[in-house]
């Protein structure tokens, strides 16, 4: 060191500070990289990404190598700063040099490179991987010796150094990734992905057509009534029952039945013959599992039964697909048919609307783990049959009951700030809001 001139010492100190900045920045870049993007780039053949991925498979070795290099250059820089201080001002200048070097390293070799690396990790990680790979092979004996002691300490704490960082995402974490993807995923595609994730959270009971709304053909009806029902049916497939909806004898294809009956007298036994055997679905089946069941059984409609085997509703493949892609039957711009905008700007909501659909359309947070319809939720909250004109606050939202019918809430009015919410079409609503405890 005595042979080096003062300018030479300053140049060496500058180089050491730059090396310290490289070690600090590359450490942050490599450890904060998006692992999924890194794997994608590596699979696409990017050499720098492949090298970085190989280094990150053993983070203990990578960190040991980086800290070995960083500490070495920082100690060398401190030594050079001490020599420079002695030459310029004697022992009295050593303290000043230590303070200045600390400030310089903090600004130029720590905060600045690490901040840059956190903002643009790929710009540093890939070039650094080309340097660290051969450097790790060169210094492997030293790194191995250091890791021998550090890994021993980790094992004493019950941590396995060989097990890499957990990169698998939970369902909620994946939902957050999709939600925050922004412009990288079109809004419609993002909503569909979230709809697929939501299939794990809901059951058949949540989206089924309730028993009182199920359309069917009763063999006890007159021939004229049966033909009229077939012609006016809202669905292609209808339950065929004998006297009561609880006595379903098959699933009838309405168009096929009309073609057979065209120009001839109605034969009820022939209707029985062309009806397909009923397919029953437990109410607690998850929607994702039911989608697989429909595919496996080559079915597109199922009769929903409760734990006692009683029929409580009907579910179709269309209902399931609408949970992913949005409504088929209505104009997407119209939103839900059960929600209307009054002349005074208030919202008029039918009591039969499903709570899940209401939450998605208005971005509300009504609980979905209890009654499935707004009518059921209100009755469960009040614990009595209310009268028209009753006002209540449900989940923080002010509601006024406008109409009652058959001991149930037919129409509800929402006024005030809550009514200003835009009625969102189901195809763009995305994930359900989180459930509220109240």
mmCIF file of C-alpha atoms in Angstrom, residues 88-408:
data_model
loop_
_atom_site.group_PDB
_atom_site.id
_atom_site.type_symbol
_atom_site.label_atom_id
_atom_site.label_comp_id
_atom_site.label_asym_id
_atom_site.label_seq_id
_atom_site.Cartn_x
_atom_site.Cartn_y
_atom_site.Cartn_z
ATOM 1 C CA UNK A 88 -3.828 13.389 4.588
ATOM 2 C CA UNK A 89 -4.357 14.273 8.232
ATOM 3 C CA UNK A 90 -2.756 11.764 10.531
ATOM 4 C CA UNK A 91 -4.528 9.817 13.222
ATOM 5 C CA UNK A 92 -6.947 12.656 13.886
ATOM 6 C CA UNK A 93 -8.449 12.187 10.403
ATOM 7 C CA UNK A 94 -9.250 8.463 10.884
ATOM 8 C CA UNK A 95 -12.580 9.187 12.615
ATOM 9 C CA UNK A 96 -13.601 11.659 9.907
ATOM 10 C CA UNK A 97 -12.672 9.135 7.194
ATOM 11 C CA UNK A 98 -14.710 6.406 8.903
ATOM 12 C CA UNK A 99 -17.775 8.672 9.038
ATOM 13 C CA UNK A 100 -17.414 9.780 5.426
ATOM 14 C CA UNK A 101 -16.855 6.212 4.200
ATOM 15 C CA UNK A 102 -19.939 5.021 6.103
ATOM 16 C CA UNK A 103 -22.030 7.742 4.451
ATOM 17 C CA UNK A 104 -20.604 7.016 0.997
ATOM 18 C CA UNK A 105 -21.172 3.255 1.288
ATOM 19 C CA UNK A 106 -24.687 3.778 2.660
ATOM 20 C CA UNK A 107 -25.687 6.059 -0.219
ATOM 21 C CA UNK A 108 -23.733 4.728 -3.182
ATOM 22 C CA UNK A 109 -23.175 1.055 -2.264
ATOM 23 C CA UNK A 110 -26.345 0.158 -0.334
ATOM 24 C CA UNK A 111 -29.485 2.282 -0.620
ATOM 25 C CA UNK A 112 -29.131 3.450 -4.232
ATOM 26 C CA UNK A 113 -28.199 0.097 -5.856
ATOM 27 C CA UNK A 114 -30.697 -1.855 -3.742
ATOM 28 C CA UNK A 115 -33.514 0.558 -4.571
ATOM 29 C CA UNK A 116 -32.667 0.367 -8.254
ATOM 30 C CA UNK A 117 -32.491 -3.437 -8.058
ATOM 31 C CA UNK A 118 -35.875 -3.620 -6.332
ATOM 32 C CA UNK A 119 -37.417 -1.504 -9.107
ATOM 33 C CA UNK A 120 -35.638 -3.238 -12.017
ATOM 34 C CA UNK A 121 -34.445 -6.655 -10.776
ATOM 35 C CA UNK A 122 -33.999 -8.247 -14.201
ATOM 36 C CA UNK A 123 -31.537 -5.581 -15.352
ATOM 37 C CA UNK A 124 -29.109 -6.613 -12.606
ATOM 38 C CA UNK A 125 -29.998 -10.242 -11.926
ATOM 39 C CA UNK A 126 -29.270 -11.690 -15.356
ATOM 40 C CA UNK A 127 -25.811 -10.044 -15.844
ATOM 41 C CA UNK A 128 -24.905 -10.879 -12.226
ATOM 42 C CA UNK A 129 -25.777 -14.541 -12.808
ATOM 43 C CA UNK A 130 -23.056 -14.739 -15.498
ATOM 44 C CA UNK A 131 -20.503 -13.529 -12.919
ATOM 45 C CA UNK A 132 -21.699 -15.457 -9.873
ATOM 46 C CA UNK A 133 -21.839 -18.853 -11.586
ATOM 47 C CA UNK A 134 -18.066 -19.137 -12.286
ATOM 48 C CA UNK A 135 -17.245 -17.188 -9.104
ATOM 49 C CA UNK A 136 -19.167 -19.759 -7.054
ATOM 50 C CA UNK A 137 -17.130 -22.577 -8.600
ATOM 51 C CA UNK A 138 -13.885 -20.694 -7.911
ATOM 52 C CA UNK A 139 -14.694 -19.862 -4.285
ATOM 53 C CA UNK A 140 -16.726 -22.969 -3.547
ATOM 54 C CA UNK A 141 -14.378 -24.311 -0.807
ATOM 55 C CA UNK A 142 -14.668 -21.058 1.162
ATOM 56 C CA UNK A 143 -18.433 -20.784 0.585
ATOM 57 C CA UNK A 144 -18.881 -24.426 1.562
ATOM 58 C CA UNK A 145 -16.948 -23.891 4.803
ATOM 59 C CA UNK A 146 -19.044 -20.863 5.736
ATOM 60 C CA UNK A 147 -22.303 -22.648 4.878
ATOM 61 C CA UNK A 148 -21.224 -25.665 6.933
ATOM 62 C CA UNK A 149 -21.500 -23.616 10.111
ATOM 63 C CA UNK A 150 -24.507 -21.482 9.109
ATOM 64 C CA UNK A 151 -26.516 -24.492 7.912
ATOM 65 C CA UNK A 152 -25.695 -26.274 11.157
ATOM 66 C CA UNK A 153 -27.170 -23.364 13.110
ATOM 67 C CA UNK A 154 -30.278 -23.400 10.886
ATOM 68 C CA UNK A 155 -30.763 -27.122 11.460
ATOM 69 C CA UNK A 156 -30.619 -26.526 15.203
ATOM 70 C CA UNK A 157 -33.548 -24.155 14.708
ATOM 71 C CA UNK A 158 -35.434 -26.824 12.760
ATOM 72 C CA UNK A 159 -34.897 -25.252 9.320
ATOM 73 C CA UNK A 160 -33.658 -27.255 6.356
ATOM 74 C CA UNK A 161 -31.303 -25.168 4.176
ATOM 75 C CA UNK A 162 -31.744 -27.590 1.256
ATOM 76 C CA UNK A 163 -35.472 -26.834 1.050
ATOM 77 C CA UNK A 164 -35.804 -23.867 -1.251
ATOM 78 C CA UNK A 165 -38.277 -21.056 -0.614
ATOM 79 C CA UNK A 166 -41.930 -22.039 -0.963
ATOM 80 C CA UNK A 167 -43.189 -20.679 -4.275
ATOM 81 C CA UNK A 168 -46.575 -22.390 -4.539
ATOM 82 C CA UNK A 169 -49.455 -19.916 -4.331
ATOM 83 C CA UNK A 170 -52.558 -20.499 -2.272
ATOM 84 C CA UNK A 171 -55.947 -19.952 -3.864
ATOM 85 C CA UNK A 172 -56.350 -16.544 -2.234
ATOM 86 C CA UNK A 173 -52.820 -15.517 -3.253
ATOM 87 C CA UNK A 174 -53.518 -16.569 -6.829
ATOM 88 C CA UNK A 175 -56.739 -14.565 -6.719
ATOM 89 C CA UNK A 176 -54.734 -11.507 -5.638
ATOM 90 C CA UNK A 177 -52.212 -12.031 -8.446
ATOM 91 C CA UNK A 178 -54.989 -12.193 -11.042
ATOM 92 C CA UNK A 179 -56.818 -9.192 -9.555
ATOM 93 C CA UNK A 180 -53.690 -7.034 -9.545
ATOM 94 C CA UNK A 181 -52.520 -8.102 -13.005
ATOM 95 C CA UNK A 182 -53.961 -4.876 -14.356
ATOM 96 C CA UNK A 183 -53.493 -4.236 -18.054
ATOM 97 C CA UNK A 184 -51.436 -7.416 -18.495
ATOM 98 C CA UNK A 185 -54.689 -9.429 -18.521
ATOM 99 C CA UNK A 186 -57.805 -8.023 -20.247
ATOM 100 C CA UNK A 187 -60.626 -7.281 -17.808
ATOM 101 C CA UNK A 188 -62.956 -9.866 -19.337
ATOM 102 C CA UNK A 189 -60.307 -12.581 -19.150
ATOM 103 C CA UNK A 190 -59.451 -11.550 -15.606
ATOM 104 C CA UNK A 191 -63.104 -11.877 -14.599
ATOM 105 C CA UNK A 192 -63.278 -15.338 -16.141
ATOM 106 C CA UNK A 193 -60.152 -16.490 -14.292
ATOM 107 C CA UNK A 194 -61.587 -15.197 -11.030
ATOM 108 C CA UNK A 195 -64.859 -16.915 -11.855
ATOM 109 C CA UNK A 196 -63.020 -20.239 -12.168
ATOM 110 C CA UNK A 197 -61.386 -19.663 -8.779
ATOM 111 C CA UNK A 198 -64.785 -18.846 -7.286
ATOM 112 C CA UNK A 199 -66.073 -22.284 -8.262
ATOM 113 C CA UNK A 200 -64.085 -23.653 -5.319
ATOM 114 C CA UNK A 201 -65.872 -21.332 -2.907
ATOM 115 C CA UNK A 202 -69.495 -22.026 -3.852
ATOM 116 C CA UNK A 203 -71.764 -25.054 -3.840
ATOM 117 C CA UNK A 204 -74.598 -26.252 -6.041
ATOM 118 C CA UNK A 205 -77.093 -24.813 -3.564
ATOM 119 C CA UNK A 206 -75.691 -21.316 -4.143
ATOM 120 C CA UNK A 207 -76.674 -21.110 -7.818
ATOM 121 C CA UNK A 208 -79.471 -23.673 -8.271
ATOM 122 C CA UNK A 209 -82.923 -22.796 -9.547
ATOM 123 C CA UNK A 210 -85.070 -23.171 -6.396
ATOM 124 C CA UNK A 211 -87.829 -25.763 -6.288
ATOM 125 C CA UNK A 212 -90.669 -23.232 -6.576
ATOM 126 C CA UNK A 213 -89.202 -21.896 -9.857
ATOM 127 C CA UNK A 214 -88.529 -25.259 -11.510
ATOM 128 C CA UNK A 215 -90.453 -25.735 -14.757
ATOM 129 C CA UNK A 216 -91.611 -29.249 -15.555
ATOM 130 C CA UNK A 217 -94.181 -31.447 -17.283
ATOM 131 C CA UNK A 218 -96.833 -33.136 -15.166
ATOM 132 C CA UNK A 219 -98.184 -36.352 -16.642
ATOM 133 C CA UNK A 220 -101.424 -35.755 -14.743
ATOM 134 C CA UNK A 221 -102.153 -32.625 -16.801
ATOM 135 C CA UNK A 222 -104.399 -32.720 -19.831
ATOM 136 C CA UNK A 223 -102.820 -33.293 -23.286
ATOM 137 C CA UNK A 224 -103.497 -29.669 -24.225
ATOM 138 C CA UNK A 225 -101.758 -28.384 -21.098
ATOM 139 C CA UNK A 226 -98.758 -30.630 -21.692
ATOM 140 C CA UNK A 227 -98.344 -29.499 -25.304
ATOM 141 C CA UNK A 228 -98.712 -25.843 -24.284
ATOM 142 C CA UNK A 229 -96.111 -26.301 -21.558
ATOM 143 C CA UNK A 230 -93.699 -27.897 -24.036
ATOM 144 C CA UNK A 231 -94.138 -25.070 -26.513
ATOM 145 C CA UNK A 232 -93.707 -22.311 -23.921
ATOM 146 C CA UNK A 233 -90.862 -23.929 -21.996
ATOM 147 C CA UNK A 234 -87.961 -21.635 -21.089
ATOM 148 C CA UNK A 235 -85.542 -24.559 -21.064
ATOM 149 C CA UNK A 236 -84.716 -27.293 -23.546
ATOM 150 C CA UNK A 237 -84.720 -30.028 -20.906
ATOM 151 C CA UNK A 238 -87.552 -30.319 -18.411
ATOM 152 C CA UNK A 239 -88.257 -32.639 -15.475
ATOM 153 C CA UNK A 240 -91.078 -35.060 -16.254
ATOM 154 C CA UNK A 241 -93.047 -35.889 -13.114
ATOM 155 C CA UNK A 242 -96.202 -37.725 -12.235
ATOM 156 C CA UNK A 243 -98.526 -35.706 -10.015
ATOM 157 C CA UNK A 244 -95.823 -33.997 -7.920
ATOM 158 C CA UNK A 245 -92.394 -32.558 -8.494
ATOM 159 C CA UNK A 246 -91.195 -35.004 -5.837
ATOM 160 C CA UNK A 247 -92.073 -37.875 -8.186
ATOM 161 C CA UNK A 248 -89.749 -37.196 -11.124
ATOM 162 C CA UNK A 249 -89.802 -40.017 -13.674
ATOM 163 C CA UNK A 250 -87.262 -38.604 -16.114
ATOM 164 C CA UNK A 251 -85.751 -35.640 -17.921
ATOM 165 C CA UNK A 252 -87.568 -34.722 -21.110
ATOM 166 C CA UNK A 253 -86.059 -32.970 -24.122
ATOM 167 C CA UNK A 254 -88.799 -30.507 -25.065
ATOM 168 C CA UNK A 255 -87.955 -30.212 -28.765
ATOM 169 C CA UNK A 256 -87.651 -33.963 -29.209
ATOM 170 C CA UNK A 257 -91.023 -34.452 -27.518
ATOM 171 C CA UNK A 258 -92.700 -31.877 -29.772
ATOM 172 C CA UNK A 259 -91.279 -33.499 -32.902
ATOM 173 C CA UNK A 260 -92.611 -36.899 -31.824
ATOM 174 C CA UNK A 261 -96.022 -35.497 -30.890
ATOM 175 C CA UNK A 262 -96.356 -33.359 -34.004
ATOM 176 C CA UNK A 263 -99.440 -34.347 -35.958
ATOM 177 C CA UNK A 264 -100.426 -37.215 -33.673
ATOM 178 C CA UNK A 265 -102.348 -37.689 -30.457
ATOM 179 C CA UNK A 266 -100.445 -37.244 -27.192
ATOM 180 C CA UNK A 267 -99.220 -40.534 -25.769
ATOM 181 C CA UNK A 268 -98.096 -40.102 -22.158
ATOM 182 C CA UNK A 269 -96.409 -43.502 -22.128
ATOM 183 C CA UNK A 270 -94.346 -42.452 -25.103
ATOM 184 C CA UNK A 271 -93.230 -39.383 -23.131
ATOM 185 C CA UNK A 272 -92.043 -41.727 -20.387
ATOM 186 C CA UNK A 273 -90.195 -43.818 -22.953
ATOM 187 C CA UNK A 274 -88.202 -40.929 -24.471
ATOM 188 C CA UNK A 275 -87.433 -39.329 -21.088
ATOM 189 C CA UNK A 276 -83.901 -39.823 -19.827
ATOM 190 C CA UNK A 277 -83.241 -41.161 -16.355
ATOM 191 C CA UNK A 278 -83.043 -38.351 -13.762
ATOM 192 C CA UNK A 279 -79.608 -37.275 -12.559
ATOM 193 C CA UNK A 280 -79.460 -36.213 -8.903
ATOM 194 C CA UNK A 281 -76.932 -33.867 -7.343
ATOM 195 C CA UNK A 282 -76.258 -33.326 -3.607
ATOM 196 C CA UNK A 283 -76.774 -29.712 -2.551
ATOM 197 C CA UNK A 284 -73.334 -29.447 -0.901
ATOM 198 C CA UNK A 285 -71.337 -30.374 -4.043
ATOM 199 C CA UNK A 286 -68.747 -27.743 -4.941
ATOM 200 C CA UNK A 287 -69.340 -26.073 -8.286
ATOM 201 C CA UNK A 288 -65.930 -27.078 -9.615
ATOM 202 C CA UNK A 289 -66.593 -30.712 -8.739
ATOM 203 C CA UNK A 290 -70.061 -30.540 -10.262
ATOM 204 C CA UNK A 291 -68.610 -29.191 -13.494
ATOM 205 C CA UNK A 292 -66.377 -32.255 -13.631
ATOM 206 C CA UNK A 293 -69.337 -34.488 -12.763
ATOM 207 C CA UNK A 294 -71.374 -33.077 -15.639
ATOM 208 C CA UNK A 295 -68.481 -33.765 -17.995
ATOM 209 C CA UNK A 296 -67.896 -37.265 -16.639
ATOM 210 C CA UNK A 297 -71.578 -38.277 -16.778
ATOM 211 C CA UNK A 298 -72.291 -36.544 -20.113
ATOM 212 C CA UNK A 299 -75.061 -34.532 -18.497
ATOM 213 C CA UNK A 300 -76.099 -30.902 -18.698
ATOM 214 C CA UNK A 301 -78.798 -30.781 -16.015
ATOM 215 C CA UNK A 302 -79.178 -32.206 -12.523
ATOM 216 C CA UNK A 303 -81.891 -32.322 -9.868
ATOM 217 C CA UNK A 304 -80.596 -30.986 -6.547
ATOM 218 C CA UNK A 305 -81.524 -32.914 -3.408
ATOM 219 C CA UNK A 306 -80.905 -32.185 0.279
ATOM 220 C CA UNK A 307 -79.503 -34.515 2.918
ATOM 221 C CA UNK A 308 -82.883 -36.239 3.216
ATOM 222 C CA UNK A 309 -83.159 -36.888 -0.508
ATOM 223 C CA UNK A 310 -85.914 -34.317 -1.037
ATOM 224 C CA UNK A 311 -85.838 -32.284 -4.247
ATOM 225 C CA UNK A 312 -84.917 -28.651 -3.519
ATOM 226 C CA UNK A 313 -83.946 -27.305 -6.928
ATOM 227 C CA UNK A 314 -82.353 -27.776 -10.302
ATOM 228 C CA UNK A 315 -78.953 -26.912 -11.740
ATOM 229 C CA UNK A 316 -77.839 -26.771 -15.359
ATOM 230 C CA UNK A 317 -74.481 -26.653 -17.093
ATOM 231 C CA UNK A 318 -75.412 -23.178 -18.302
ATOM 232 C CA UNK A 319 -75.751 -22.003 -14.692
ATOM 233 C CA UNK A 320 -72.229 -23.246 -14.001
ATOM 234 C CA UNK A 321 -70.728 -21.661 -17.105
ATOM 235 C CA UNK A 322 -72.403 -18.344 -16.290
ATOM 236 C CA UNK A 323 -70.456 -18.334 -13.026
ATOM 237 C CA UNK A 324 -67.306 -18.130 -15.178
ATOM 238 C CA UNK A 325 -68.221 -16.098 -18.258
ATOM 239 C CA UNK A 326 -71.260 -14.138 -17.045
ATOM 240 C CA UNK A 327 -74.895 -14.153 -18.031
ATOM 241 C CA UNK A 328 -75.874 -15.635 -21.406
ATOM 242 C CA UNK A 329 -79.552 -14.811 -21.547
ATOM 243 C CA UNK A 330 -79.512 -11.073 -20.890
ATOM 244 C CA UNK A 331 -77.843 -8.107 -22.522
ATOM 245 C CA UNK A 332 -74.563 -7.593 -20.639
ATOM 246 C CA UNK A 333 -75.251 -3.859 -20.483
ATOM 247 C CA UNK A 334 -78.480 -4.432 -18.606
ATOM 248 C CA UNK A 335 -76.949 -6.097 -15.571
ATOM 249 C CA UNK A 336 -79.195 -8.379 -13.523
ATOM 250 C CA UNK A 337 -82.898 -8.579 -14.304
ATOM 251 C CA UNK A 338 -83.677 -8.595 -10.556
ATOM 252 C CA UNK A 339 -82.175 -5.106 -10.032
ATOM 253 C CA UNK A 340 -83.829 -1.985 -11.453
ATOM 254 C CA UNK A 341 -83.180 1.719 -11.200
ATOM 255 C CA UNK A 342 -86.178 3.725 -9.962
ATOM 256 C CA UNK A 343 -87.200 7.113 -11.333
ATOM 257 C CA UNK A 344 -85.892 8.783 -8.166
ATOM 258 C CA UNK A 345 -82.493 7.115 -8.555
ATOM 259 C CA UNK A 346 -83.094 4.449 -5.905
ATOM 260 C CA UNK A 347 -82.504 0.757 -6.509
ATOM 261 C CA UNK A 348 -85.411 -1.676 -6.623
ATOM 262 C CA UNK A 349 -84.269 -5.230 -5.888
ATOM 263 C CA UNK A 350 -86.342 -8.381 -6.079
ATOM 264 C CA UNK A 351 -86.279 -10.515 -2.952
ATOM 265 C CA UNK A 352 -85.620 -13.658 -4.986
ATOM 266 C CA UNK A 353 -82.184 -12.460 -6.110
ATOM 267 C CA UNK A 354 -79.266 -14.596 -4.966
ATOM 268 C CA UNK A 355 -77.032 -12.884 -2.398
ATOM 269 C CA UNK A 356 -73.947 -13.868 -4.405
ATOM 270 C CA UNK A 357 -75.311 -12.196 -7.527
ATOM 271 C CA UNK A 358 -76.286 -9.105 -5.537
ATOM 272 C CA UNK A 359 -72.797 -8.833 -4.050
ATOM 273 C CA UNK A 360 -71.192 -9.179 -7.455
ATOM 274 C CA UNK A 361 -73.505 -6.737 -9.212
ATOM 275 C CA UNK A 362 -73.286 -3.945 -6.608
ATOM 276 C CA UNK A 363 -69.941 -4.805 -4.977
ATOM 277 C CA UNK A 364 -71.706 -5.328 -1.676
ATOM 278 C CA UNK A 365 -70.468 -7.492 1.170
ATOM 279 C CA UNK A 366 -73.568 -9.278 2.403
ATOM 280 C CA UNK A 367 -72.808 -12.659 4.044
ATOM 281 C CA UNK A 368 -73.135 -15.675 1.749
ATOM 282 C CA UNK A 369 -72.629 -18.451 4.277
ATOM 283 C CA UNK A 370 -76.271 -18.434 5.406
ATOM 284 C CA UNK A 371 -79.496 -17.897 3.421
ATOM 285 C CA UNK A 372 -78.901 -17.825 -0.322
ATOM 286 C CA UNK A 373 -81.476 -15.201 -1.369
ATOM 287 C CA UNK A 374 -82.077 -11.628 -0.245
ATOM 288 C CA UNK A 375 -85.537 -12.640 0.964
ATOM 289 C CA UNK A 376 -84.067 -15.416 3.109
ATOM 290 C CA UNK A 377 -81.357 -13.107 4.448
ATOM 291 C CA UNK A 378 -83.908 -10.486 5.519
ATOM 292 C CA UNK A 379 -86.210 -13.050 7.163
ATOM 293 C CA UNK A 380 -83.247 -14.634 8.948
ATOM 294 C CA UNK A 381 -82.120 -11.222 10.202
ATOM 295 C CA UNK A 382 -85.555 -10.081 11.393
ATOM 296 C CA UNK A 383 -86.572 -13.526 12.671
ATOM 297 C CA UNK A 384 -90.169 -12.712 11.761
ATOM 298 C CA UNK A 385 -92.358 -12.070 8.717
ATOM 299 C CA UNK A 386 -92.104 -8.300 8.162
ATOM 300 C CA UNK A 387 -94.732 -5.932 6.802
ATOM 301 C CA UNK A 388 -94.408 -3.711 3.755
ATOM 302 C CA UNK A 389 -92.764 -0.432 4.728
ATOM 303 C CA UNK A 390 -90.370 -2.025 7.223
ATOM 304 C CA UNK A 391 -86.892 -0.491 7.138
ATOM 305 C CA UNK A 392 -83.732 -2.197 8.291
ATOM 306 C CA UNK A 393 -79.971 -1.998 7.976
ATOM 307 C CA UNK A 394 -78.534 -5.257 6.678
ATOM 308 C CA UNK A 395 -74.762 -5.607 6.612
ATOM 309 C CA UNK A 396 -74.454 -1.828 6.719
ATOM 310 C CA UNK A 397 -76.848 -1.242 3.785
ATOM 311 C CA UNK A 398 -80.196 0.542 4.413
ATOM 312 C CA UNK A 399 -83.149 -1.396 2.971
ATOM 313 C CA UNK A 400 -86.852 -0.670 2.827
ATOM 314 C CA UNK A 401 -89.327 -3.481 2.147
ATOM 315 C CA UNK A 402 -91.767 -2.262 -0.525
ATOM 316 C CA UNK A 403 -93.786 -5.395 -1.276
ATOM 317 C CA UNK A 404 -94.553 -8.705 0.424
ATOM 318 C CA UNK A 405 -95.986 -11.787 -1.299
ATOM 319 C CA UNK A 406 -96.706 -15.298 0.051
ATOM 320 C CA UNK A 407 -95.020 -14.518 3.388
ATOM 321 C CA UNK A 408 -91.870 -13.502 1.585
#
